[in-house]
Structures are given as C-alpha cells and as structure tokens.
Coordinates of C-alpha atoms and ligand atoms in Angstrom, one line a residue:
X30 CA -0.5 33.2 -48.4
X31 CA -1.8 31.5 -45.5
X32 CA -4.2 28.8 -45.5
X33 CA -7.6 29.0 -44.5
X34 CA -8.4 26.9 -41.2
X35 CA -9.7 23.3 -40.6
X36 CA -13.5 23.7 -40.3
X37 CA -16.4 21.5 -41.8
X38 CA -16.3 23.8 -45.0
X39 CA -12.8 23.8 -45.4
X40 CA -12.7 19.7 -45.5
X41 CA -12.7 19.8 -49.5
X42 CA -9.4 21.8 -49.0
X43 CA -7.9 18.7 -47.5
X44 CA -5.0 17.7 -49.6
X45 CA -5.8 14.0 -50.6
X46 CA -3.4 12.1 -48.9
X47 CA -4.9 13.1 -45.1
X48 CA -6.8 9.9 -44.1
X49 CA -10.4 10.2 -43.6
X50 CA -12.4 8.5 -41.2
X51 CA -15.6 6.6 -43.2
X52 CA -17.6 8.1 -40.6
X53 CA -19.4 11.7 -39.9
X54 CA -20.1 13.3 -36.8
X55 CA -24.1 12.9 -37.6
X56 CA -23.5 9.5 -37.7
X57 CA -23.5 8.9 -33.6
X58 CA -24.6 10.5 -30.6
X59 CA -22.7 11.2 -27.6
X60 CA -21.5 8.4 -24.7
X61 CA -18.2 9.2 -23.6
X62 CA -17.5 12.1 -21.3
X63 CA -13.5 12.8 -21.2
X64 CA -12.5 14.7 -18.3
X65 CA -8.8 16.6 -18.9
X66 CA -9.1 17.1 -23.0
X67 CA -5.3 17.6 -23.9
X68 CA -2.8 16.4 -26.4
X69 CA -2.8 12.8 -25.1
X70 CA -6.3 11.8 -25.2
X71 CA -7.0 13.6 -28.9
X72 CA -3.5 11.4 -29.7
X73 CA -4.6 8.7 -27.7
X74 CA -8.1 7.2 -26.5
X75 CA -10.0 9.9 -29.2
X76 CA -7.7 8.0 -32.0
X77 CA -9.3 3.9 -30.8
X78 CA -13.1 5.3 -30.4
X79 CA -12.8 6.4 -33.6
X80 CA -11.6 3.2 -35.0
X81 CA -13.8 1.2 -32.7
X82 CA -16.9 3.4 -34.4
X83 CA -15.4 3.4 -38.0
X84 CA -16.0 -0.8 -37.0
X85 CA -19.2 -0.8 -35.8
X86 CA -21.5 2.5 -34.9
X87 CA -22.5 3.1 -31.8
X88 CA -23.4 6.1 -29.9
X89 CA -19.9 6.9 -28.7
X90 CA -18.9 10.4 -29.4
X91 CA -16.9 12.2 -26.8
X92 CA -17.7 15.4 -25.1
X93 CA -14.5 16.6 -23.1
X94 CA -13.5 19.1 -20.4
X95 CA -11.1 21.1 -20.4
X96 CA -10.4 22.1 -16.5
X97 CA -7.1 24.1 -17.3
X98 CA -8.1 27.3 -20.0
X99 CA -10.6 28.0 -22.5
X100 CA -8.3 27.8 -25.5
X101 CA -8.9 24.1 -26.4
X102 CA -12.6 24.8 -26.4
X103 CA -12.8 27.9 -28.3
X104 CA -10.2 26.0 -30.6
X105 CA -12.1 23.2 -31.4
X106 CA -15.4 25.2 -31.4
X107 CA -14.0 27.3 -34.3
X108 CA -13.1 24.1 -36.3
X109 CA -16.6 22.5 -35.7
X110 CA -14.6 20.1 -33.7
X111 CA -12.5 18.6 -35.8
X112 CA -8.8 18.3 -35.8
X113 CA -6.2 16.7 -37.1
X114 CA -3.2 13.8 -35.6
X115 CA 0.4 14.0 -37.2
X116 CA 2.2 10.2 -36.9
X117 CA 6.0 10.5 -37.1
X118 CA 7.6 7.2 -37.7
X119 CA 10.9 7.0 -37.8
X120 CA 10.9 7.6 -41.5
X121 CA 7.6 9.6 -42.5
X122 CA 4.7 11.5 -41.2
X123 CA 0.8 10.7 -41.8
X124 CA -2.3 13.4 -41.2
X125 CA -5.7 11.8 -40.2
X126 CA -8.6 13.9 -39.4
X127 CA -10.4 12.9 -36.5
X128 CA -14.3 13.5 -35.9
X129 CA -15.5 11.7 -32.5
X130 CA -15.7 15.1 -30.4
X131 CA -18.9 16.5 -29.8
X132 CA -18.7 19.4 -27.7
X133 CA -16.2 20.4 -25.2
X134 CA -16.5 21.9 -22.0
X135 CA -14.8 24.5 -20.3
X136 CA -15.1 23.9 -16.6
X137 CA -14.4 27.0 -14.9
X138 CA -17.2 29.1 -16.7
X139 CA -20.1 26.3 -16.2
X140 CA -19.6 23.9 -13.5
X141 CA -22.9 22.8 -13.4
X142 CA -23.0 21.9 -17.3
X143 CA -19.8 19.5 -16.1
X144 CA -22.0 18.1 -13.2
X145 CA -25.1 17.6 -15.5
X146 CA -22.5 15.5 -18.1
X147 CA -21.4 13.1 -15.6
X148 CA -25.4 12.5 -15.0
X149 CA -26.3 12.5 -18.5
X150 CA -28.0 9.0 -18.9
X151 CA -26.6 9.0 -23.0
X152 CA -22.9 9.0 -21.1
X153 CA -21.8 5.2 -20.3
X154 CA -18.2 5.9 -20.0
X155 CA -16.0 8.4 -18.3
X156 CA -12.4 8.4 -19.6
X157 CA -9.9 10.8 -17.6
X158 CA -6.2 12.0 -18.6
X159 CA -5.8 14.6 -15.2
X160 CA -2.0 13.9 -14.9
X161 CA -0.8 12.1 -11.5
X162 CA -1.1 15.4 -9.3
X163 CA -5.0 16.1 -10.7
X164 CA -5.8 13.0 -8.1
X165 CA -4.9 14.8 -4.8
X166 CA -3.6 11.6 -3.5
X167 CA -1.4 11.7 -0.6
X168 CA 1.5 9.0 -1.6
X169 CA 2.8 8.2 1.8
X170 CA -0.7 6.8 2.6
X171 CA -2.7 6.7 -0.8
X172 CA -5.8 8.0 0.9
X173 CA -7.0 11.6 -0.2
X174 CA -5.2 14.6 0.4
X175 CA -8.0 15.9 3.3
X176 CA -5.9 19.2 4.1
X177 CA -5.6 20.5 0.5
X178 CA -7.1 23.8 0.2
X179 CA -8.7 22.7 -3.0
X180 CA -10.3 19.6 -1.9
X181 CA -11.2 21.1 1.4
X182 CA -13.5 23.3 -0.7
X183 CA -14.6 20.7 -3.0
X184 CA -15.7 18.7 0.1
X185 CA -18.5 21.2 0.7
X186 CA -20.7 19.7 -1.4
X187 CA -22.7 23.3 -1.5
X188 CA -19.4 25.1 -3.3
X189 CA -18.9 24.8 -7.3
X190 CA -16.1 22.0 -7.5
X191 CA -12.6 22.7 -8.5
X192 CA -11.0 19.5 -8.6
X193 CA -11.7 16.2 -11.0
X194 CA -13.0 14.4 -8.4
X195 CA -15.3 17.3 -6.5
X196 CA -16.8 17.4 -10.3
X197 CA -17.0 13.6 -9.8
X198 CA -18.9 13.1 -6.5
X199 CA -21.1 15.7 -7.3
X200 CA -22.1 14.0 -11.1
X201 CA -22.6 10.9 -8.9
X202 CA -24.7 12.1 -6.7
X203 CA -26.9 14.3 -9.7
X204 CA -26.6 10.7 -11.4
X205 CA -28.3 8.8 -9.0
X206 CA -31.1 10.8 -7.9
X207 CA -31.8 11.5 -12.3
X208 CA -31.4 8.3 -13.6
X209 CA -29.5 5.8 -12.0
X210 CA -27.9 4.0 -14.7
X211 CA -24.3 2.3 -13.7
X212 CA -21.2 4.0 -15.2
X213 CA -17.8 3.2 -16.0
X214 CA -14.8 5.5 -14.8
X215 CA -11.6 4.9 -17.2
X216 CA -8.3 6.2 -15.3
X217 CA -5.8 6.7 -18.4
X218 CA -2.9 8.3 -16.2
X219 CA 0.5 6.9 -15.5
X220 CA -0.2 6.0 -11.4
X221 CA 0.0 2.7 -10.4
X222 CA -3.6 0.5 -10.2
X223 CA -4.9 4.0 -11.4
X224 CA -8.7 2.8 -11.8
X225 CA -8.5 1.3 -8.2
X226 CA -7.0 4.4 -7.0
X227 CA -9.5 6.3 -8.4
X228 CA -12.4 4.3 -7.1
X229 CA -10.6 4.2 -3.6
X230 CA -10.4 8.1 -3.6
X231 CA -14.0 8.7 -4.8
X232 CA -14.8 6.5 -1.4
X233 CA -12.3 8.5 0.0
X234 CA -14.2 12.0 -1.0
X235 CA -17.2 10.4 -0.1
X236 CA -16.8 9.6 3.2
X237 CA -16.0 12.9 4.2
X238 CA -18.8 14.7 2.1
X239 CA -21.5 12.2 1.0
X240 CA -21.5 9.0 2.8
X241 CA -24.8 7.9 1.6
X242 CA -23.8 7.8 -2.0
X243 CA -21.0 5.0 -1.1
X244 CA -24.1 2.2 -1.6
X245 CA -24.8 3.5 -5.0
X246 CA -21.3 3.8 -6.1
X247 CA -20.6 0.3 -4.9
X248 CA -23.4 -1.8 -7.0
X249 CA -23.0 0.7 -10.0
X250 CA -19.5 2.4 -11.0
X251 CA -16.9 0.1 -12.2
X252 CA -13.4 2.1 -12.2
X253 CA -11.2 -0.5 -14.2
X254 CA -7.4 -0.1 -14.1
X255 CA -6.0 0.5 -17.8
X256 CA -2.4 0.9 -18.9
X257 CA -1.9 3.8 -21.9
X258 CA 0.7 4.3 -23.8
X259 CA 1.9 6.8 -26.6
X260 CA 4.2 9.2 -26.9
X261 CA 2.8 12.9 -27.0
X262 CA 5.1 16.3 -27.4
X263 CA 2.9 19.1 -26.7
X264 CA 2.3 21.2 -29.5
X265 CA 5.0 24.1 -30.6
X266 CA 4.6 26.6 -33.4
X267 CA 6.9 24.4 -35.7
X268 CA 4.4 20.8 -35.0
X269 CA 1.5 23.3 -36.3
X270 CA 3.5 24.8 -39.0
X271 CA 4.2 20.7 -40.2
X272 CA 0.8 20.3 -39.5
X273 CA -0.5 22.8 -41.8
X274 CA 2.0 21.6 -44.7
X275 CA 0.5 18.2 -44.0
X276 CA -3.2 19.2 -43.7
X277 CA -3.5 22.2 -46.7
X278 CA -5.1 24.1 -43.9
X279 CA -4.5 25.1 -40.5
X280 CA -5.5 23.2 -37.6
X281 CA -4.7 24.7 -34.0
X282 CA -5.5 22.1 -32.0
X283 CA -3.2 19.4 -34.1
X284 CA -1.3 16.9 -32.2
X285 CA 2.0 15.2 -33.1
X286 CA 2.7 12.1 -31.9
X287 CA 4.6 8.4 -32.6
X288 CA 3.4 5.8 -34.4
X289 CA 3.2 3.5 -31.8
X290 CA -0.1 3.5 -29.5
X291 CA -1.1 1.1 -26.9
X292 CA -3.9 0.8 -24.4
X293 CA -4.3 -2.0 -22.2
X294 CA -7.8 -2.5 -19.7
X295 CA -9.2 -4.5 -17.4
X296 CA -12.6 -6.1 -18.5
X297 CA -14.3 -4.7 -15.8
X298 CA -17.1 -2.4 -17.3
X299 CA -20.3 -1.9 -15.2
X300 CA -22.1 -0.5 -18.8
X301 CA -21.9 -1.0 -22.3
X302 CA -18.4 0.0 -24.0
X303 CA -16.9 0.8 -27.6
X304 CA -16.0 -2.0 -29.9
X305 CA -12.6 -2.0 -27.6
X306 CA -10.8 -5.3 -29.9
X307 CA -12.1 -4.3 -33.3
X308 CA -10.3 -0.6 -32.5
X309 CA -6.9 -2.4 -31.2
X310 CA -7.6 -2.4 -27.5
X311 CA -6.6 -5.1 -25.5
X312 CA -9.1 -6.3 -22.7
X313 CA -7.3 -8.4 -19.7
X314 CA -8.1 -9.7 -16.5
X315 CA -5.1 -8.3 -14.9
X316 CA -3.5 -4.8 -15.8
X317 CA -0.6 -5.0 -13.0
X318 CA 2.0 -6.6 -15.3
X319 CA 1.4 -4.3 -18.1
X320 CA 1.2 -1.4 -15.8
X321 CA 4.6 -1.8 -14.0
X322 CA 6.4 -2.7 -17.7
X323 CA 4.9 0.5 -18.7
X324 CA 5.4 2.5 -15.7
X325 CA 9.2 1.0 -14.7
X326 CA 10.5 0.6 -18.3
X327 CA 9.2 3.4 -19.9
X328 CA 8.1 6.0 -17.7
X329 CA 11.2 5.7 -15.8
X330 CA 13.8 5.2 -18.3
X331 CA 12.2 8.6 -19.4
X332 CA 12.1 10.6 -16.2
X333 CA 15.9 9.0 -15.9
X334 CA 16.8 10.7 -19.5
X335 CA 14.9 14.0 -19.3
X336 CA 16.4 14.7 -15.9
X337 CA 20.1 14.0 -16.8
X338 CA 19.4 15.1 -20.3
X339 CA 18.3 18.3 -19.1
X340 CA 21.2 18.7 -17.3
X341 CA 23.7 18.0 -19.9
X342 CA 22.3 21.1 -21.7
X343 CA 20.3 19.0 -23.8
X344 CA 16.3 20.7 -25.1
X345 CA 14.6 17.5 -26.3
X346 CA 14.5 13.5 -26.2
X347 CA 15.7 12.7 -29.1
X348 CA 19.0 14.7 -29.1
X349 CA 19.9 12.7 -25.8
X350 CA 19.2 9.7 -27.7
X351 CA 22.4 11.0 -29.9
X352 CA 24.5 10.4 -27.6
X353 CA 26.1 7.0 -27.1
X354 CA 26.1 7.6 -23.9
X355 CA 23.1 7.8 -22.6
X356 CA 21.7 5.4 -24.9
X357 CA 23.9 2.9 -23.3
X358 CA 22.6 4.4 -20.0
X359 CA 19.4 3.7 -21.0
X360 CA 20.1 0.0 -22.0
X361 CA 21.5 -0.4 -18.9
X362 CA 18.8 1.3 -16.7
X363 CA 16.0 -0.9 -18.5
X364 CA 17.7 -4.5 -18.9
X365 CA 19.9 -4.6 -15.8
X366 CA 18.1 -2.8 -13.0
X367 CA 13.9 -2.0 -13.6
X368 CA 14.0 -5.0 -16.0
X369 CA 14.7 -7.2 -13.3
X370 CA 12.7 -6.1 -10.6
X371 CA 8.6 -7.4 -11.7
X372 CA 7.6 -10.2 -13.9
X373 CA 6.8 -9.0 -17.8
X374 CA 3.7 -10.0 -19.1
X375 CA 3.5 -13.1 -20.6
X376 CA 5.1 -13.1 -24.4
X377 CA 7.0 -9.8 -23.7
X378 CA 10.9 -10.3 -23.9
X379 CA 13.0 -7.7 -22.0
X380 CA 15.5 -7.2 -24.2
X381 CA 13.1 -6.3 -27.0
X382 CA 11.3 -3.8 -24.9
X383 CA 14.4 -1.9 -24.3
X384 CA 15.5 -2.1 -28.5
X385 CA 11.7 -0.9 -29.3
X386 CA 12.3 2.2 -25.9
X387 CA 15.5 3.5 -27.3
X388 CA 14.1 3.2 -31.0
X389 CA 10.7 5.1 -29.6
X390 CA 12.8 7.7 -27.6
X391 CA 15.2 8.1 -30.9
X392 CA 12.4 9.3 -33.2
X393 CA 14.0 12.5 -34.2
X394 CA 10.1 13.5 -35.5
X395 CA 9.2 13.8 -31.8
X396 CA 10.5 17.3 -30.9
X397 CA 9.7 15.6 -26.8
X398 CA 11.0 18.7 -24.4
X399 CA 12.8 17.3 -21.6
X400 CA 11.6 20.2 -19.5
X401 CA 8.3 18.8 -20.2
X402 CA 9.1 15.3 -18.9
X403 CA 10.9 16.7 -16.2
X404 CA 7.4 18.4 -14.8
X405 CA 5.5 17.1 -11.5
X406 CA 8.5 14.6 -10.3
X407 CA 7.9 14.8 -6.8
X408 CA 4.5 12.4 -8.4
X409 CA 6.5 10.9 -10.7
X410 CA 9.3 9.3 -8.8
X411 CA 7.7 6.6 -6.7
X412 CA 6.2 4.7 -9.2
X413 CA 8.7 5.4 -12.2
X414 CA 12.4 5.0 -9.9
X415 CA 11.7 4.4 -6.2
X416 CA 10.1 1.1 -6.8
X417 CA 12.4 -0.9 -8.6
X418 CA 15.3 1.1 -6.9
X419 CA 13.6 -0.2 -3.4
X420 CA 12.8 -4.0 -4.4
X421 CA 16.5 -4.1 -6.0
X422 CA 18.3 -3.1 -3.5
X423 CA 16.5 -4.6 -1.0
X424 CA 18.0 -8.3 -3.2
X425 CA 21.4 -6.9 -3.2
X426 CA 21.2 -5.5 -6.5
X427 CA 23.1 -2.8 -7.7
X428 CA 20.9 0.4 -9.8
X429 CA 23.8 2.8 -10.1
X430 CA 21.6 4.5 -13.3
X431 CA 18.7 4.5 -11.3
X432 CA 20.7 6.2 -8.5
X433 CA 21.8 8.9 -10.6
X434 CA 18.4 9.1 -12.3
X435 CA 17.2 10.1 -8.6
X436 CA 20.4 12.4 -8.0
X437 CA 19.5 14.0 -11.2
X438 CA 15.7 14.7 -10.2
X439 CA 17.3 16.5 -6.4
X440 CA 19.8 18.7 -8.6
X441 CA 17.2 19.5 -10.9
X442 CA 14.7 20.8 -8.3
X443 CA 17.0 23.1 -6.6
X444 CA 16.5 25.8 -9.3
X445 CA 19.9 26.4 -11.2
X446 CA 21.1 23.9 -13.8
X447 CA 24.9 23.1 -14.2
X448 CA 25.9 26.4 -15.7
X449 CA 24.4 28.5 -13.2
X450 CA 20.9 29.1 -15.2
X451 CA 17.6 29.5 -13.4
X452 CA 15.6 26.0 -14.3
X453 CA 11.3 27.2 -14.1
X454 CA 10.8 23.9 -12.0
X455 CA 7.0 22.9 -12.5
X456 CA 5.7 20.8 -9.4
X457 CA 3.1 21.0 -6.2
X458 CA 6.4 20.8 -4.1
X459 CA 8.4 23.1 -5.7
X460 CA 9.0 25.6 -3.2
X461 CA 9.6 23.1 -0.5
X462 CA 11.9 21.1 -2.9
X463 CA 14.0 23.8 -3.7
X464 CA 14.4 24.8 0.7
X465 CA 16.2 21.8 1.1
X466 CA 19.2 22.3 -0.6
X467 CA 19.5 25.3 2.2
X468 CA 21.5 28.5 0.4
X469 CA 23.7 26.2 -1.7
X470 CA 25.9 25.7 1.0
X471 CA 25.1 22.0 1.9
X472 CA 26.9 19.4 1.3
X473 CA 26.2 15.5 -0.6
X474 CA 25.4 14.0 3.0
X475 CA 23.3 16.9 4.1
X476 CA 20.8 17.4 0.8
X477 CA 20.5 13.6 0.4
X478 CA 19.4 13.4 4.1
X479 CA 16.8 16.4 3.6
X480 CA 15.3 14.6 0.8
X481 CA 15.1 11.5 2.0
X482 CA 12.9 13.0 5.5
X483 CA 10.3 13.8 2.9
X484 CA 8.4 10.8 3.3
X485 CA 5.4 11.6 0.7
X486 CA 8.4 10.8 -1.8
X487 CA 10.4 8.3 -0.3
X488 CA 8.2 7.2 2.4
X489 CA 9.4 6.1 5.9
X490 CA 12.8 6.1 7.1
X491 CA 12.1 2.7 8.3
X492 CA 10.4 1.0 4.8
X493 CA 13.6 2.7 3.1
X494 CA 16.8 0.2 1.8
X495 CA 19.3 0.4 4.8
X496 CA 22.3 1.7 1.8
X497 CA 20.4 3.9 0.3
X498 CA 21.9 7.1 1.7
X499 CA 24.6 6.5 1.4
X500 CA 24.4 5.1 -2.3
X501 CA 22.2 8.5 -2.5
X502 CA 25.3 10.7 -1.3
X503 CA 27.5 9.0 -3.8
X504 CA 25.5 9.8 -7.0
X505 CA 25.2 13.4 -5.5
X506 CA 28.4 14.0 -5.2
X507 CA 29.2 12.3 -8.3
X508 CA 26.9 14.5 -10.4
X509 CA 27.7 17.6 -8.5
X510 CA 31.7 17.1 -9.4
X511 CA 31.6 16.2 -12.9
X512 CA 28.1 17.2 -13.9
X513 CA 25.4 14.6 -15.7
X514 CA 27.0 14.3 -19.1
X515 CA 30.2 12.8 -17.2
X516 CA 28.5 10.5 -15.3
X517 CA 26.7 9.2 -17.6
X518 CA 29.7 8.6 -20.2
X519 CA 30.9 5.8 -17.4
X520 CA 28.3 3.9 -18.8
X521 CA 29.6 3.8 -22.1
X522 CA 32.9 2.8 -20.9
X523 CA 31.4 -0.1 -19.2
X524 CA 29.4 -1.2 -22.0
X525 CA 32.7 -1.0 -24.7
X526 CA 34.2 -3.1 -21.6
X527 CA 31.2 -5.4 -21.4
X528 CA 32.0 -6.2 -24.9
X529 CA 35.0 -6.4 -25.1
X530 CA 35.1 -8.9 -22.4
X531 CA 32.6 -10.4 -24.1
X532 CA 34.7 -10.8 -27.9
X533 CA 37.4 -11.7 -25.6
X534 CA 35.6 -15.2 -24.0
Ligands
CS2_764 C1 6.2 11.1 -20.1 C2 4.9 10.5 -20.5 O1 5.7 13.4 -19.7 C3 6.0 12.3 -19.2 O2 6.2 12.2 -18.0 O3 7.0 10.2 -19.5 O4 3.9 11.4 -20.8 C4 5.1 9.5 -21.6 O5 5.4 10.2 -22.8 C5 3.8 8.6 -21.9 O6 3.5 8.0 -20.7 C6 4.1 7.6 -22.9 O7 3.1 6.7 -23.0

C-alpha cells in the first residue's frame, strides 16, 4: 500500500518520532525572498530561519524561485508547502518537518510576479543559492560577462529577464521607485568574496543598463559576503523511498543531507534580519578566512576526489572514502598542500579539519554522486585548486595531489572515462573543453598546453607558476599510463613510508 503524501491534512499521519517545529505557518508573514530554491537552501538556510523563528517570531517566511523547472513549485504547492529534511549521521537518520516557505515562484511563467518580490516592501532579505555559473562572471577579469547572449538580453531593460541578476536590477529599480526601503542581498554560493562579487556585478549590470540606479543601490543594498556549508546529495528515488519510511507519508520534495551545517556572515545588513545567533549562525566581521578554509579544504578536497573518483569507476563519495588510498590522498591534499597555503581562522586546527572532512566525506548515508560534484569545473577550479596550487608553488612547495586533482579535471572533460565510456560532461565550456584534446591524438605536452591558453581558467600565461607545465605534463601522463586509481595508490605508499619512518625515529 502506499502512503498518502505530506500535506497539511496528512500531518496527524506523521509517525511520532519526525520533529516538529513549535511553530505554524500562520504564525509569520513573509520577509525573505530566496532566489534558486533547490536541495541546498531547503537543507540549508530554510533549516536556521526556522530555528531563528522557532526563537523568536518574526515575519520571516521565505518565498523562493525556482528559475530552472516548475517541478519544485508544483511539488511544494501540492504539499501546502511543507517538506521534510532527512539527517544522516554517521550512525542514524532524523526527519524534521520544515514550515518557513510561503509560496514559490516559478520564474519562467511570471517574470513580473519575480520582479514585484524583489520590491515587495514585507521582503528585507534576499538569500540566493544560483550555483557559481548563475553569476555570469567572467573569471579572467571578475567584471560581468557583457558578450553572453543571456545577459545581453537581460541588459535591455525592456525584455523579461532570464538571468538572476537581470531579475535583480529590474526588482531594484521597481524597489526604488515603490518603496524605497534598503535591502540585504545574501550570496550563499561557493565563489570567493561572493556578496562583494555580487554587489560588484549588480554595479557591473547597472552600468551598462541603468546607471541611475547605482546612487540608490549604494546608500541602500548591503550584499554581505557569507560562507555556507553542508553537505547535500540531490535527491534519488531511494533518498525519497527512506524518506517516506521515515516520514509515514510521502514527501517529494524531501532532502537528505549530513548532520553537520554551518553558515558563517559578515555583519553587514542594511535592514533588519532573523534571530541569526539564536538559530546557530555565526556573525563576523571578516568572512575571508572562513571562506578560503571552506572553499580550499573542502570544496577542493572534493572536486580532487569526485574527479579521480570518478575515474577509478567509482559512483558516489563515500565508496572513494573506502579506499585507503584516496583517503590518504585526501589527508595529504588538505594538511600538506591547501592547508598550508592561507591562514585558518582563529581557533581552527588543521589537522582536525581534515579528521572531521574525511569523517564528513565517509558518511556512507550520503549517497553524494561524484558525477554531481564533478559538474560546472571550468567555475569550480580557480577557487577550489588553482589558488593554493598557484600561491604554493610560487614558495617552492610541492602539490603533487593537487596536480593530479587538475590532471584529473582535463581527462575528465575530454568525454571518455578510462574504459572507453562516454562521460555526459555538464559545464558552460563543455564543447570547447572537450576540442582541446584534438581527436585523441595529442600528446601530455600538447593537451596541457591547450588548457593552460585558456585563460578564463588559469588566467595569464604570465600570472601562471613558471613549473607548472611542466608539473602539468607529468600528472597527465602519469594518469593517462596507469589511470587515477594507480596514481593515487602512490599516496598510500608514501603514507605507510611516512610512518614507518616515523616508528622508526
Ligand atoms: C560540492 C558542494 O557539488 C559540489 O561542488 O563540492 O556542493 C559541497 O557539497 C558543499 O559546498 C558543502 O558545503
């Protein structure tokens, strides 16, 4: 028999141990707009506003967009907008239901209701989770990407938008002339100084398309920089199906995620905000050291795994984190190389970071595709690999993981993995990626050079390390002998070596 599906008059069907919030939707209005409603924020920023209401009411219920299909909305409108997280520990797994949303949006089929949100004088804040690409930033100079078809629409003003930041100008604008209260723009995506990117890119937009909105936005949007963390699969039939056992009724739009949750932002609101500390969040005056831990640690001991796991024929995180090797690699990666290459923040101890990473990335509750990590590198790289691997190498430093990790992104993207199979490579570059590794018949020293000419990844031939192709043509080749599992069992070997130097001193 199936069960009958999450919805206000199924909530008595509940089975006792999901954990309520003491709240009810009737309880608040609405004044947070989310633009890019996926997995993470319902995992993520949805799961503090909830606790920072359950400690003290406000009006802080979330409307959210979806820009990418209707299926979230029509999901959630079915279930009277509630649904449900999953928390795997490492040893158990925990329902809650969650109430905050409101309403959501679907963009495509009313622009203008999106437009008309952003002006809404109830909405204070604007959170947005539009993935690294959803910014149209070029990397090479960090100013707006002016050629991209998309934005070159969006820029007249006259046009329905398309992009986050066309809705965003255009909000502004609607904003000012309707009530001209101050709002606050919450980047949550993994890009470096993300809320000053943001704020630089709205300038950016506006320049081109509404120069005299630039005096508003100065004196009344605040775009503080955060640092969000949380580990999110996307949803598979079996994560509902556990879901469902969980609930006692069916939720579609249930996310799975880890325990562990952390959301880090600079106290720099231009309006009113949740209860951030009573909900967990932690309010700084400085993001940047929390930001690189997050981005250089984390983010790019994961790109390093899901690329190298992939190739070694491996589907999710956690089964790479069974192998000794590559959780020796990823010791290695995080204490030896992008450990040493930016200050922590103040308390933080390296080595425990990388303990609490490979225990995080081991979870075998998280079913965490690789394929779904390895998505949207050429946005990824800079700030996950190329930093570190530039400052360190720059000192003399050698970051032979990290060099593989990079090999392991250019094999990926040519299309076939080790056995010959087509890979579906996800990523604005793809189709240029994939052109320079010619018909297959280049060699190490020819693909590495290709890559390294695109400067939107690796920047200027000039600003690169003076080794690196040839380091580059190394890990290649190495890879393209012996394949990633190989390569990466060296690091074992050095490790047992390590310590066996070690029990022999
Ligand atoms: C992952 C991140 O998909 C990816 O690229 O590295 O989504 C990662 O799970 C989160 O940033 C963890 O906070």
């Amino acid at each position: 028999m199936t069960s009958a599906q999450l919805q206000h008059d199924t909530l008595s069907q509940l089975n006792a141990s999901v954990a309520r919030s003491s709240i009810e939707s009737e309880d608040f209005g609405v004044g947070i707009l989310h633009l890019g409603i996926g997995a993470f924020h319902r995992a993520h920023q949805a799961v503090y506003i909830q606790a920072a209401l359950e400690a003290c009411l406000g009006d802080w219920g979330i409307i959210g967009v979806s820009f990418r299909s209707p299926k979230i909305r029509d999901q959630l409108a079915y279930q009277d907008q509630y649904y449900s997280v999953i928390t795997h520990s490492n040893k158990d797994q925990k329902a809650s239901l969650i109430s905050v949303l409101k309403d959501v949006l679907f963009a495509k089929e009313n622009p203008t209701a999106v437009v008309q949100a952003i002006a809404d004088p109830r909405i204070k804040v604007i959170t947005l989770t539009i993935t690294e690409k959803g910014y149209h930033q070029d990397p090479a100079t960090g100013k707006l990407q002016v050629e991209d078809p998309e934005i070159i629409q969006d820029l007249n003003i006259e046009n329905p938008a398309q992009t986050a930041l066309g809705y965003i100008v255009r909000g502004l604008d609607e904003r000012r002339r309707n009530c001209g209260k101050p709002i606050t723009l919450l980047s949550c995506d993994n890009l470096p100084k993300n809320g000053h990117t943001l704020l630089r890119l709205i300038q950016d937009f506006c320049e081109c398309a509404a120069p005299d909105l630039l005096p508003w936005i100065a004196k009344n949007v605040s775009c503080p920089c955060t640092m969000v963390d949380g580990i999110v699969p996307a949803a598979t039939q079996k994560s509902l199906k556990q879901a469902e056992k969980l609930l006692g009724v069916r939720d579609e739009a249930a996310v799975t995620c880890e325990e562990f949750r952390q959301w880090v932002i600079e106290d720099d609101f231009a309006t009113e905000h949740p209860d951030w500390k009573a909900a967990g969040v932690e309010l700084v005056a400085d993001v940047r050291p929390y930001e690189e831990m997050k981005l250089r640690l984390l983010n790019g001991c994961h790109s390093a795994l899901a690329y190298l796991g992939y190739l070694g024929g491996y589907q999710t995180i956690a089964e790479v984190m069974s192998n000794h090797a590559y959780k020796a690699f990823a010791w290695r990666l995080i204490c030896e190389e992008a450990g040493p290459s930016f200050a922590l923040p103040n308390g933080y101890i390296l080595e425990e970071q990388a303990e609490l990473l490979i225990s995080r990335f081991s979870n075998p509750g998280l079913a965490h595709r690789t394929g779904q990590i390895c998505m949207d590198g050429s946005q990824k790289l800079p700030q996950r690999l190329l930093n570190s691997l530039y400052s360190q190498l720059e000192r003399n430093r050698s970051m032979p993981c990290t060099l593989l990790a990079v090999a392991a992104w250019i094999m990926y993207v040519s299309g076939t993995d080790e056995q010959g199979n087509l890979i579906d490579v996800s990523d604005p570059l793809a189709e240029e990626l994939a052109t320079l590794h010619g018909e297959g018949n280049l060699n190490a020293e020819q693909i590495a050079q290709n890559f390294l000419s695109l400067e939107t990844i690796f920047g200027p031939k000039a600003t690169q390390p003076k080794n690196l192709a040839d380091l580059l043509v190394s890990s290649l080749s190495e890879l393209r002998s012996v394949g990633a599992k190989a390569s990466v069992t060296k690091f074992t070997n050095r490790e047992s070596m390590l310590s066996s130097e070690r029990s022999t001193e």
